[in-house]
Short mmCIF file of C-alpha atoms in Angstrom, two decimals:
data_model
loop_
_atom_site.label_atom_id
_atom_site.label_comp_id
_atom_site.label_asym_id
_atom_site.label_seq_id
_atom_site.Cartn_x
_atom_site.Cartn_y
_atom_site.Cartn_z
CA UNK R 781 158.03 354.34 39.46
CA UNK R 782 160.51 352.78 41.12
CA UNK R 783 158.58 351.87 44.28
CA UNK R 784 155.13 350.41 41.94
CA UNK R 785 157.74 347.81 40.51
CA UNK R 786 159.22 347.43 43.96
CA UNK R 787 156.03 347.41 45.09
CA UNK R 788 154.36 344.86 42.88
CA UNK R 789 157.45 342.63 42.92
CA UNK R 790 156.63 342.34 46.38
CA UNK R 791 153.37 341.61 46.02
CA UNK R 792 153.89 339.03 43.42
CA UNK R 793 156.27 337.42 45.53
CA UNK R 794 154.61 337.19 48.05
CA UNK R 795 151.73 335.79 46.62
CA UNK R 796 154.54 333.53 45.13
CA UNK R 797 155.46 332.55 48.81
CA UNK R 798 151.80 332.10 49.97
CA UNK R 799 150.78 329.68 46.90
CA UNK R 800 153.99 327.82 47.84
CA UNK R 801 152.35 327.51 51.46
CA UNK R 802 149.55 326.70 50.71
CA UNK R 803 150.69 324.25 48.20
CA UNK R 804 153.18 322.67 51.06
CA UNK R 805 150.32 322.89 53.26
CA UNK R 806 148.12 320.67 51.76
CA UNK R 807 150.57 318.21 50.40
CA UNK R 808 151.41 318.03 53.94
CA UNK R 809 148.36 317.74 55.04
CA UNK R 810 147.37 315.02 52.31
CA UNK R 811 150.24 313.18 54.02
CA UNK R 812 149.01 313.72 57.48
CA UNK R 813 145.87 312.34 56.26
CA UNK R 814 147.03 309.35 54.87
CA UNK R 815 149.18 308.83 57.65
CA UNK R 816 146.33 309.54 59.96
CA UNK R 817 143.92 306.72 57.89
CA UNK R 818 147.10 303.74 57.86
CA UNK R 819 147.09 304.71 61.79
CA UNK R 820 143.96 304.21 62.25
CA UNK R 821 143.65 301.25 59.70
CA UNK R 822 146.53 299.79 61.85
CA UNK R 823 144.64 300.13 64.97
CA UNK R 824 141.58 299.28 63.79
CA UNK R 825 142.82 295.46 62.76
CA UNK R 826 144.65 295.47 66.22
CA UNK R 827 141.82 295.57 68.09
CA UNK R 828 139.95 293.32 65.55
CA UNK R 829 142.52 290.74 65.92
CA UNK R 830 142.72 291.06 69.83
CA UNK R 831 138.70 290.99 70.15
CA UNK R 832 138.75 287.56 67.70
CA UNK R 833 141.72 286.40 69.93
CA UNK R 834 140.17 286.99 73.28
CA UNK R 835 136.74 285.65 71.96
CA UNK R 836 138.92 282.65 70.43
CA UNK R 837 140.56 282.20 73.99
CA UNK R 838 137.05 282.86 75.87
CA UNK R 839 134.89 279.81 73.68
CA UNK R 840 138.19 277.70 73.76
CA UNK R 841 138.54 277.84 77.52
CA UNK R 842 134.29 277.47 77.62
CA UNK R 843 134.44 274.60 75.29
CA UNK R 844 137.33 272.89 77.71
CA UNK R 845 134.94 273.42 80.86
CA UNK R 846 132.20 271.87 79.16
CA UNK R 847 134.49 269.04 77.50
CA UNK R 848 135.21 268.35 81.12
CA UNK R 849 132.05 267.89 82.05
CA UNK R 850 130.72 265.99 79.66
CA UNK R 851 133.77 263.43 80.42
CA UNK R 852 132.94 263.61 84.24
CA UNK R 853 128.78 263.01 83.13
CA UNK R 854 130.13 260.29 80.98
CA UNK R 855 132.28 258.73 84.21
CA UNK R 856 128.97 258.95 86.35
CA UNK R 857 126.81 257.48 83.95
CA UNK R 858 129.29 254.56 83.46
CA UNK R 859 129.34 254.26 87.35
CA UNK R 860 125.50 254.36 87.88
CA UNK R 861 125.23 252.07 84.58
CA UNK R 862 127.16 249.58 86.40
CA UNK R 863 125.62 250.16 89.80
CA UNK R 864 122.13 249.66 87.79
CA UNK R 865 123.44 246.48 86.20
CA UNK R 866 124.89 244.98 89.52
CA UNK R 867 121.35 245.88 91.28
CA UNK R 868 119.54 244.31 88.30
CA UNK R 869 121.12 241.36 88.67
CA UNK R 870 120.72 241.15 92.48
CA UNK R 871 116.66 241.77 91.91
CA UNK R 872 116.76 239.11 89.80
CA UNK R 873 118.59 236.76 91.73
CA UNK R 874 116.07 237.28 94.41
CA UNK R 875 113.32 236.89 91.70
CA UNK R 876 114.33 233.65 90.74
CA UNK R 877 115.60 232.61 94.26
CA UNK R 878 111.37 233.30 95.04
CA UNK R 879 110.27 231.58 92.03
CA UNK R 880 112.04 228.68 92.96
CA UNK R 881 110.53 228.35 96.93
CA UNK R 882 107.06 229.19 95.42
CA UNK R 883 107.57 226.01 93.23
CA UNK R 884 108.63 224.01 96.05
CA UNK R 885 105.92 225.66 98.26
CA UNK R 886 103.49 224.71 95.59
CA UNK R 887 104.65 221.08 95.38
CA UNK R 888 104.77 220.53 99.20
CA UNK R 889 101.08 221.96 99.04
CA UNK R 890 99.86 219.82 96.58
CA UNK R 891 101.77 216.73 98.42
CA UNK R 892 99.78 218.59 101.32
CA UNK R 893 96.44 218.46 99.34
CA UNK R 894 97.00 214.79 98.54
CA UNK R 895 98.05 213.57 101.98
CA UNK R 896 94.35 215.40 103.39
CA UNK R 897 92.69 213.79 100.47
CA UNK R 898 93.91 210.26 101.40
CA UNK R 899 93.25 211.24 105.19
CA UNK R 900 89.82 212.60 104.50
CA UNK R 901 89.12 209.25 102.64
CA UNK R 902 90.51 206.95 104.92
CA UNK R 903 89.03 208.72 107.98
CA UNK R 904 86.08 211.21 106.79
CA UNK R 905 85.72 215.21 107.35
CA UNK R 906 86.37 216.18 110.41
CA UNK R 907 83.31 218.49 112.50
CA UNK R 908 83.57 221.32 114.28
#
């Protein structure tokens, strides 16, 4: 008799001692778990933040090459805007420069037209 109680109080103890393990084995695993997840939460908005930063850094530096070039398009427009001006003003110049000899060639050729009326009056046609 003695042995069934030794025997049973070693049974119930150790099923005593595996419910305890199992017990401590899933709290620790519950722990693991949650450590496991705030890990992984942690390096999940790590990488999030150093994707947005790179991508931040990427369009910044893009956005700096084109400011640049839009400044430099700006300075060559300004240049051939003045350029365009300067030749404008030449043409036109020139323009009136021409406008002025054809008046003067226009007056000298009526004068012309006048002197061979008088000379064609005084003296008659000429004939071939």
């Amino acid at each position: 008799m003695f042995s069934w109680i030794t025997h049973n109080l070693t049974v119930f103890f150790g099923s005593v001692v595996t419910l305890a393990g199992v017990i401590a084995g899933l709290i620790h695993s519950s722990k693991a778990d949650a450590n496991s997840a705030t890990k992984e939460r942690t390096d999940l908005e790590k990488f999030i933040l150093k994707t947005v930063k790179d991508d931040n850094e990427d369009l910044r530096k893009r956005y700096d090459d084109l400011a640049a070039k839009f400044h430099e398009m700006d300075d060559d427009y300004d240049r051939f805007k003045d350029y365009h001006d300067k030749i404008v003003k030449q043409l036109q110049e020139q323009i009136d420069l021409k406008e002025e000899e054809n008046k003067n060639l226009r007056q000298k050729n009526a004068a012309l037209k006048k002197e061979n009326a008088a000379y064609r009056a005084r003296y008659g046609k000429l004939e071939e």
